[in-house]
Amino acid sequence: MRSQRVLLALALATTVGLATGCTQQPDNTAAAAQSGAASSAAAPSPTVDVKANTEAVCTAVKAVYEAEEEALLPVVGELAAASVSGDKAAQAKAQAKGEVILGRISKAVDAELAKAVDPAVKTAIANYAATIAKMLRAEKFGDPSFDAEIDKVNTEVEQYCPGMSK
């Protein structure tokens, strides 16, 4: 039963929760902006609005997952059912479907991450995407160490993209 709850939470994290969007950044952006202002006084260069950039990247990443939602959810369900029943053939078939979807997601997310100016945002989103990919490649659902990993990346990404992991 625990594995089914974990599966449901993960499916919601990758799809439904992403609909709330990404709009905030932690308070450390003020310090980054101040240090950026000081360095720009020394060497003139275009100023990047870190908050706006983060919002744009988070919104675009959310859109990537939303675009794949219809294909992703059934595969997650197939993986869960195959894992719970121990049907290795069905699990392999679902994982193959998942790899195709992951390829599309990875390509689109990587393109958006290339636009991110805040390295912490880039890392948080990359870790989140990698963990979602691990879920689709998992041999068993409900692994306590994997549950802890999911909690960690969800907390991390929420600092920059509130609502992404809900």
XYZ file of N, CA and C in Angstrom:
498
model
N 0.823 -1.191 0.000
C 0.000 0.000 0.000
C 0.867 1.255 0.000
N 2.006 1.212 0.725
C 2.880 2.376 0.777
C 3.392 2.702 -0.619
N 3.743 1.690 -1.398
C 4.268 1.946 -2.731
C 3.225 2.604 -3.626
N 1.976 2.276 -3.431
C 0.937 2.922 -4.223
C 0.810 4.389 -3.845
N 0.941 4.705 -2.555
C 0.886 6.108 -2.121
C 2.072 6.880 -2.662
N 3.237 6.271 -2.649
C 4.431 6.920 -3.180
C 4.253 7.184 -4.663
N 3.750 6.187 -5.388
C 3.516 6.337 -6.809
C 2.561 7.478 -7.086
N 1.468 7.532 -6.345
C 0.501 8.605 -6.540
C 1.135 9.952 -6.260
N 1.906 10.057 -5.198
C 2.565 11.316 -4.865
C 3.533 11.732 -5.967
N 4.276 10.782 -6.502
C 5.211 11.098 -7.570
C 4.496 11.523 -8.841
N 3.445 10.823 -9.176
C 2.690 11.184 -10.379
C 2.128 12.590 -10.247
N 1.617 12.898 -9.079
C 1.094 14.240 -8.856
C 2.200 15.277 -8.896
N 3.365 14.923 -8.373
C 4.479 15.868 -8.365
C 4.917 16.221 -9.774
N 4.842 15.262 -10.673
C 5.323 15.526 -12.025
C 4.287 16.175 -12.918
N 3.053 16.150 -12.495
C 2.031 16.639 -13.409
C 1.128 17.675 -12.776
N 0.203 17.246 -11.981
C -0.812 18.135 -11.436
C -0.199 19.290 -10.669
N 0.777 19.014 -9.823
C 1.400 20.056 -9.017
C 2.157 21.064 -9.844
N 2.657 20.674 -10.977
C 3.377 21.611 -11.820
C 2.473 22.709 -12.351
N 1.179 22.469 -12.345
C 0.245 23.462 -12.860
C 0.197 24.723 -12.015
N 0.672 24.665 -10.784
C 0.637 25.854 -9.940
C 1.733 26.841 -10.284
N 2.755 26.386 -11.006
C 3.740 27.312 -11.534
C 4.917 27.590 -10.629
N 5.783 28.406 -11.171
C 7.025 28.757 -10.504
C 7.104 30.272 -10.453
N 7.051 30.829 -9.257
C 7.010 32.279 -9.212
C 7.902 32.921 -8.181
N 8.560 32.165 -7.321
C 9.326 32.786 -6.269
C 10.734 32.247 -6.233
N 11.576 32.995 -5.528
C 12.937 32.606 -5.280
C 13.240 32.823 -3.823
N 14.200 32.105 -3.268
C 14.542 32.342 -1.876
C 15.156 33.725 -1.695
N 15.278 34.130 -0.447
C 15.741 35.465 -0.124
C 17.170 35.743 -0.521
N 17.946 34.750 -0.891
C 19.330 34.989 -1.243
C 19.482 35.732 -2.557
N 18.418 35.986 -3.288
C 18.512 36.709 -4.555
C 18.852 38.169 -4.338
N 18.449 38.735 -3.209
C 18.783 40.128 -2.931
C 20.290 40.276 -2.801
N 20.932 39.351 -2.114
C 22.380 39.398 -1.968
C 23.050 39.209 -3.322
N 22.524 38.295 -4.124
C 23.092 38.069 -5.448
C 22.926 39.308 -6.318
N 21.796 39.957 -6.221
C 21.560 41.180 -6.999
C 22.500 42.289 -6.561
N 22.730 42.409 -5.242
C 23.637 43.430 -4.735
C 25.059 43.164 -5.207
N 25.498 41.909 -5.138
C 26.851 41.603 -5.584
C 26.962 41.798 -7.089
N 25.886 41.504 -7.811
C 25.870 41.741 -9.251
C 25.932 43.220 -9.559
N 25.264 44.035 -8.757
C 25.283 45.479 -8.953
C 26.683 46.018 -8.704
N 27.356 45.517 -7.680
C 28.699 45.975 -7.370
C 29.662 45.606 -8.492
N 29.559 44.399 -9.021
C 30.464 43.988 -10.080
C 30.147 44.702 -11.393
N 28.876 45.047 -11.606
C 28.541 45.744 -12.845
C 29.033 47.178 -12.818
N 29.248 47.743 -11.610
C 29.805 49.088 -11.524
C 31.254 49.063 -11.987
N 31.946 47.977 -11.739
C 33.337 47.864 -12.125
C 33.477 47.593 -13.620
N 32.592 46.788 -14.171
C 32.653 46.446 -15.591
C 31.245 46.477 -16.157
N 30.935 47.470 -16.986
C 29.576 47.578 -17.529
C 29.200 46.345 -18.348
N 28.017 45.810 -18.041
C 27.491 44.672 -18.786
C 25.985 44.666 -18.627
N 25.296 43.981 -19.514
C 23.842 43.935 -19.396
C 23.434 43.268 -18.080
N 22.409 43.811 -17.453
C 21.909 43.268 -16.202
C 20.814 42.263 -16.494
N 20.900 41.124 -15.841
C 19.890 40.083 -15.988
C 19.036 40.095 -14.734
N 17.755 40.130 -14.921
C 16.815 40.049 -13.794
C 16.716 38.575 -13.406
N 17.430 38.205 -12.342
C 17.513 36.816 -11.924
C 16.132 36.257 -11.582
N 15.338 37.047 -10.891
C 13.998 36.574 -10.502
C 13.139 36.310 -11.741
N 13.138 37.232 -12.674
C 12.349 37.050 -13.893
C 12.857 35.857 -14.699
N 14.171 35.701 -14.754
C 14.751 34.572 -15.469
C 14.325 33.261 -14.821
N 14.388 33.212 -13.491
C 13.986 32.000 -12.767
C 12.521 31.677 -13.027
N 11.670 32.691 -12.973
C 10.246 32.476 -13.238
C 10.032 31.943 -14.647
N 10.749 32.510 -15.610
C 10.597 32.075 -16.997
C 11.049 30.622 -17.170
N 12.175 30.288 -16.574
C 12.685 28.917 -16.687
C 11.732 27.939 -15.997
N 11.277 28.288 -14.785
C 10.360 27.400 -14.065
C 9.057 27.203 -14.842
N 8.533 28.270 -15.390
C 7.295 28.182 -16.165
C 7.497 27.290 -17.394
N 8.629 27.445 -18.052
C 8.901 26.633 -19.238
C 9.075 25.155 -18.877
N 9.769 24.878 -17.774
C 9.950 23.478 -17.356
C 8.606 22.874 -16.977
N 7.792 23.648 -16.278
C 6.448 23.181 -15.933
C 5.674 22.834 -17.207
N 5.779 23.667 -18.215
C 5.076 23.434 -19.476
C 5.553 22.149 -20.154
N 6.837 21.843 -20.015
C 7.379 20.597 -20.576
C 6.670 19.396 -19.955
N 6.602 19.394 -18.623
C 5.954 18.263 -17.942
C 4.456 18.218 -18.246
N 3.827 19.373 -18.311
C 2.389 19.402 -18.638
C 2.137 18.852 -20.031
N 3.024 19.166 -20.970
C 2.862 18.686 -22.344
C 2.977 17.159 -22.422
N 3.727 16.580 -21.518
C 3.923 15.128 -21.516
C 3.002 14.406 -20.537
N 2.190 15.145 -19.808
C 1.337 14.563 -18.771
C 0.468 13.425 -19.292
N -0.168 13.633 -20.409
C -1.083 12.623 -20.945
C -0.363 11.319 -21.274
N 0.869 11.409 -21.715
C 1.642 10.209 -22.026
C 2.306 9.631 -20.774
N 2.694 10.496 -19.852
C 3.465 10.078 -18.689
C 2.647 9.317 -17.648
N 1.473 9.801 -17.328
C 0.683 9.178 -16.258
C 0.348 7.707 -16.514
N -0.101 7.341 -17.704
C -0.382 5.916 -17.928
C 0.863 5.032 -17.789
N 2.021 5.550 -18.203
C 3.253 4.778 -18.090
C 3.620 4.582 -16.618
N 3.454 5.625 -15.807
C 3.716 5.504 -14.374
C 2.783 4.453 -13.775
N 1.521 4.464 -14.178
C 0.566 3.461 -13.699
C 0.954 2.057 -14.114
N 1.381 1.898 -15.372
C 1.811 0.590 -15.859
C 3.038 0.097 -15.084
N 3.974 1.002 -14.831
C 5.167 0.629 -14.074
C 4.808 0.189 -12.663
N 3.925 0.928 -12.041
C 3.519 0.591 -10.673
C 2.843 -0.775 -10.636
N 1.916 -0.986 -11.544
C 1.196 -2.263 -11.578
C 2.154 -3.419 -11.839
N 3.070 -3.230 -12.780
C 4.026 -4.286 -13.105
C 4.975 -4.542 -11.938
N 5.375 -3.488 -11.259
C 6.275 -3.623 -10.117
C 5.599 -4.367 -8.969
N 4.373 -3.969 -8.677
C 3.632 -4.603 -7.582
C 3.359 -6.079 -7.889
N 3.007 -6.378 -9.147
C 2.685 -7.764 -9.512
C 3.925 -8.608 -9.788
N 5.068 -7.954 -9.987
C 6.290 -8.688 -10.292
C 6.391 -9.131 -11.736
N 5.577 -8.545 -12.615
C 5.565 -8.908 -14.035
C 6.721 -8.189 -14.744
N 7.836 -8.884 -14.892
C 9.050 -8.293 -15.473
C 8.851 -7.881 -16.934
N 8.094 -8.660 -17.707
C 7.873 -8.331 -19.111
C 7.070 -7.040 -19.237
N 6.017 -6.914 -18.436
C 5.211 -5.692 -18.467
C 6.016 -4.498 -17.970
N 6.863 -4.735 -16.987
C 7.701 -3.660 -16.464
C 8.688 -3.189 -17.530
N 9.300 -4.119 -18.241
C 10.243 -3.759 -19.307
C 9.541 -2.981 -20.417
N 8.339 -3.411 -20.761
C 7.569 -2.723 -21.806
C 7.228 -1.295 -21.373
N 6.797 -1.133 -20.125
C 6.467 0.203 -19.608
C 7.716 1.066 -19.517
N 8.831 0.479 -19.108
C 10.073 1.241 -19.023
C 10.516 1.706 -20.407
N 10.327 0.888 -21.421
C 10.682 1.292 -22.780
C 9.829 2.485 -23.221
N 8.548 2.450 -22.902
C 7.677 3.598 -23.202
C 8.157 4.828 -22.438
N 8.518 4.607 -21.180
C 8.998 5.704 -20.343
C 10.266 6.339 -20.883
N 11.166 5.530 -21.430
C 12.414 6.051 -21.989
C 12.155 7.009 -23.157
N 11.167 6.705 -23.965
C 10.823 7.583 -25.083
C 10.339 8.935 -24.547
N 9.464 8.880 -23.553
C 8.940 10.106 -22.948
C 10.063 10.869 -22.252
N 10.910 10.151 -21.523
C 12.029 10.793 -20.840
C 12.971 11.481 -21.815
N 13.163 10.899 -22.960
C 14.008 11.515 -23.981
C 13.470 12.874 -24.404
N 12.158 12.933 -24.630
C 11.539 14.214 -25.014
C 11.631 15.222 -23.874
N 11.329 14.764 -22.659
C 11.373 15.654 -21.498
C 12.793 16.163 -21.286
N 13.753 15.274 -21.322
C 15.145 15.643 -21.082
C 15.635 16.684 -22.090
N 15.320 16.481 -23.338
C 15.748 17.419 -24.379
C 15.155 18.805 -24.129
N 13.882 18.858 -23.817
C 13.215 20.144 -23.588
C 13.686 20.803 -22.295
N 13.829 20.035 -21.221
C 14.282 20.597 -19.940
C 15.722 21.100 -20.075
N 16.571 20.346 -20.743
C 17.958 20.772 -20.933
C 18.024 22.106 -21.683
N 17.170 22.274 -22.668
C 17.142 23.538 -23.414
C 16.756 24.702 -22.503
N 15.820 24.474 -21.603
C 15.412 25.533 -20.665
C 16.487 25.787 -19.613
N 17.127 24.731 -19.138
C 18.186 24.901 -18.141
C 19.354 25.701 -18.699
N 19.597 25.598 -19.983
C 20.670 26.370 -20.606
C 20.405 27.872 -20.507
N 19.163 28.251 -20.345
C 18.779 29.666 -20.236
C 18.847 30.189 -18.808
N 18.914 29.292 -17.830
C 18.903 29.696 -16.419
C 20.218 30.387 -16.063
N 20.121 31.542 -15.393
C 21.322 32.270 -15.003
C 21.768 31.957 -13.577
N 20.861 31.501 -12.736
C 21.190 31.180 -11.349
C 21.609 29.711 -11.276
N 22.866 29.432 -10.941
C 23.327 28.049 -10.887
C 22.542 27.181 -9.896
N 22.074 27.772 -8.817
C 21.300 27.003 -7.829
C 19.961 26.564 -8.417
N 19.339 27.411 -9.206
C 18.081 27.067 -9.869
C 18.332 25.942 -10.863
N 19.386 26.089 -11.617
C 19.760 25.079 -12.608
C 19.951 23.714 -11.935
N 20.671 23.714 -10.834
C 20.936 22.470 -10.106
C 19.654 21.866 -9.541
N 18.819 22.697 -8.935
C 17.579 22.194 -8.324
C 16.670 21.555 -9.370
N 16.497 22.208 -10.498
C 15.628 21.670 -11.543
C 16.250 20.420 -12.175
N 17.551 20.436 -12.389
C 18.225 19.265 -12.962
C 18.104 18.061 -12.031
N 18.270 18.276 -10.734
C 18.131 17.180 -9.768
C 16.698 16.655 -9.736
N 15.738 17.566 -9.808
C 14.322 17.178 -9.829
C 14.039 16.309 -11.061
N 14.473 16.776 -12.221
C 14.233 16.032 -13.461
C 14.908 14.661 -13.426
N 16.126 14.601 -12.884
C 16.842 13.325 -12.795
C 16.123 12.352 -11.866
N 15.551 12.862 -10.794
C 14.843 11.992 -9.856
C 13.541 11.470 -10.459
N 12.854 12.313 -11.204
C 11.642 11.856 -11.894
C 12.021 10.756 -12.895
N 13.143 10.946 -13.571
C 13.606 9.925 -14.511
C 13.922 8.617 -13.786
N 14.538 8.703 -12.603
C 14.829 7.496 -11.824
C 13.542 6.763 -11.468
N 12.502 7.532 -11.176
C 11.227 6.901 -10.820
C 10.731 6.043 -11.985
N 10.868 6.544 -13.198
C 10.391 5.792 -14.356
C 11.306 4.619 -14.707
N 12.478 4.594 -14.107
C 13.402 3.483 -14.342
C 13.481 2.543 -13.140
N 12.713 2.818 -12.103
C 12.806 2.078 -10.836
C 12.423 0.619 -11.007
N 13.140 -0.215 -10.314
C 12.813 -1.638 -10.277
C 11.662 -1.902 -9.313
N 11.647 -1.192 -8.218
C 10.602 -1.348 -7.200
C 10.177 0.024 -6.705
N 8.909 0.185 -6.468
C 8.397 1.411 -5.879
C 8.347 1.243 -4.369
N 8.470 2.327 -3.650
C 8.349 2.286 -2.204
C 9.656 2.060 -1.480
N 10.782 2.196 -2.154
C 12.086 2.067 -1.522
C 12.284 3.263 -0.583
N 12.480 3.026 0.718
C 12.601 4.141 1.671
C 13.724 5.116 1.327
N 14.853 4.636 0.808
C 15.935 5.558 0.460
C 15.543 6.415 -0.744
N 14.783 5.847 -1.665
C 14.317 6.627 -2.813
C 13.269 7.643 -2.368
N 12.427 7.257 -1.430
C 11.447 8.197 -0.871
C 12.166 9.401 -0.269
N 13.260 9.163 0.443
C 14.030 10.251 1.047
C 14.658 11.131 -0.028
N 15.123 10.525 -1.099
C 15.709 11.285 -2.210
C 14.659 12.182 -2.867
N 13.463 11.651 -3.044
C 12.370 12.429 -3.625
C 12.041 13.618 -2.732
N 11.943 13.372 -1.434
C 11.665 14.464 -0.500
C 12.729 15.549 -0.595
N 13.986 15.143 -0.696
C 15.090 16.105 -0.761
C 15.000 16.977 -2.017
N 14.804 16.364 -3.186
C 14.760 17.164 -4.418
C 13.496 18.015 -4.489
N 12.397 17.506 -3.934
C 11.177 18.313 -3.904
C 11.381 19.562 -3.065
N 12.007 19.414 -1.913
C 12.286 20.557 -1.046
C 13.220 21.539 -1.743
N 14.217 21.024 -2.407
C 15.185 21.857 -3.111
C 14.532 22.667 -4.231
N 13.745 22.007 -5.069
C 13.147 22.701 -6.212
C 12.078 23.692 -5.765
N 11.414 23.399 -4.660
C 10.379 24.300 -4.135
C 10.951 25.655 -3.718
N 12.227 25.717 -3.392
C 12.858 26.989 -3.027
C 12.820 27.974 -4.184
N 12.874 27.468 -5.387
C 12.953 28.310 -6.569
C 11.680 28.295 -7.409
N 11.012 27.169 -7.425
C 9.820 26.984 -8.253
C 8.687 26.467 -7.363
N 8.083 27.339 -6.563
C 7.016 26.896 -5.663
C 5.890 26.205 -6.420
N 5.453 25.095 -5.857
C 4.356 24.345 -6.458
C 4.799 23.278 -7.434
N 6.062 23.257 -7.817
C 6.509 22.285 -8.817
C 6.378 20.864 -8.305
N 6.629 20.632 -7.049
C 6.645 19.257 -6.555
C 5.391 18.857 -5.812
N 4.384 19.687 -5.796
C 3.150 19.360 -5.047
C 2.316 18.373 -5.792
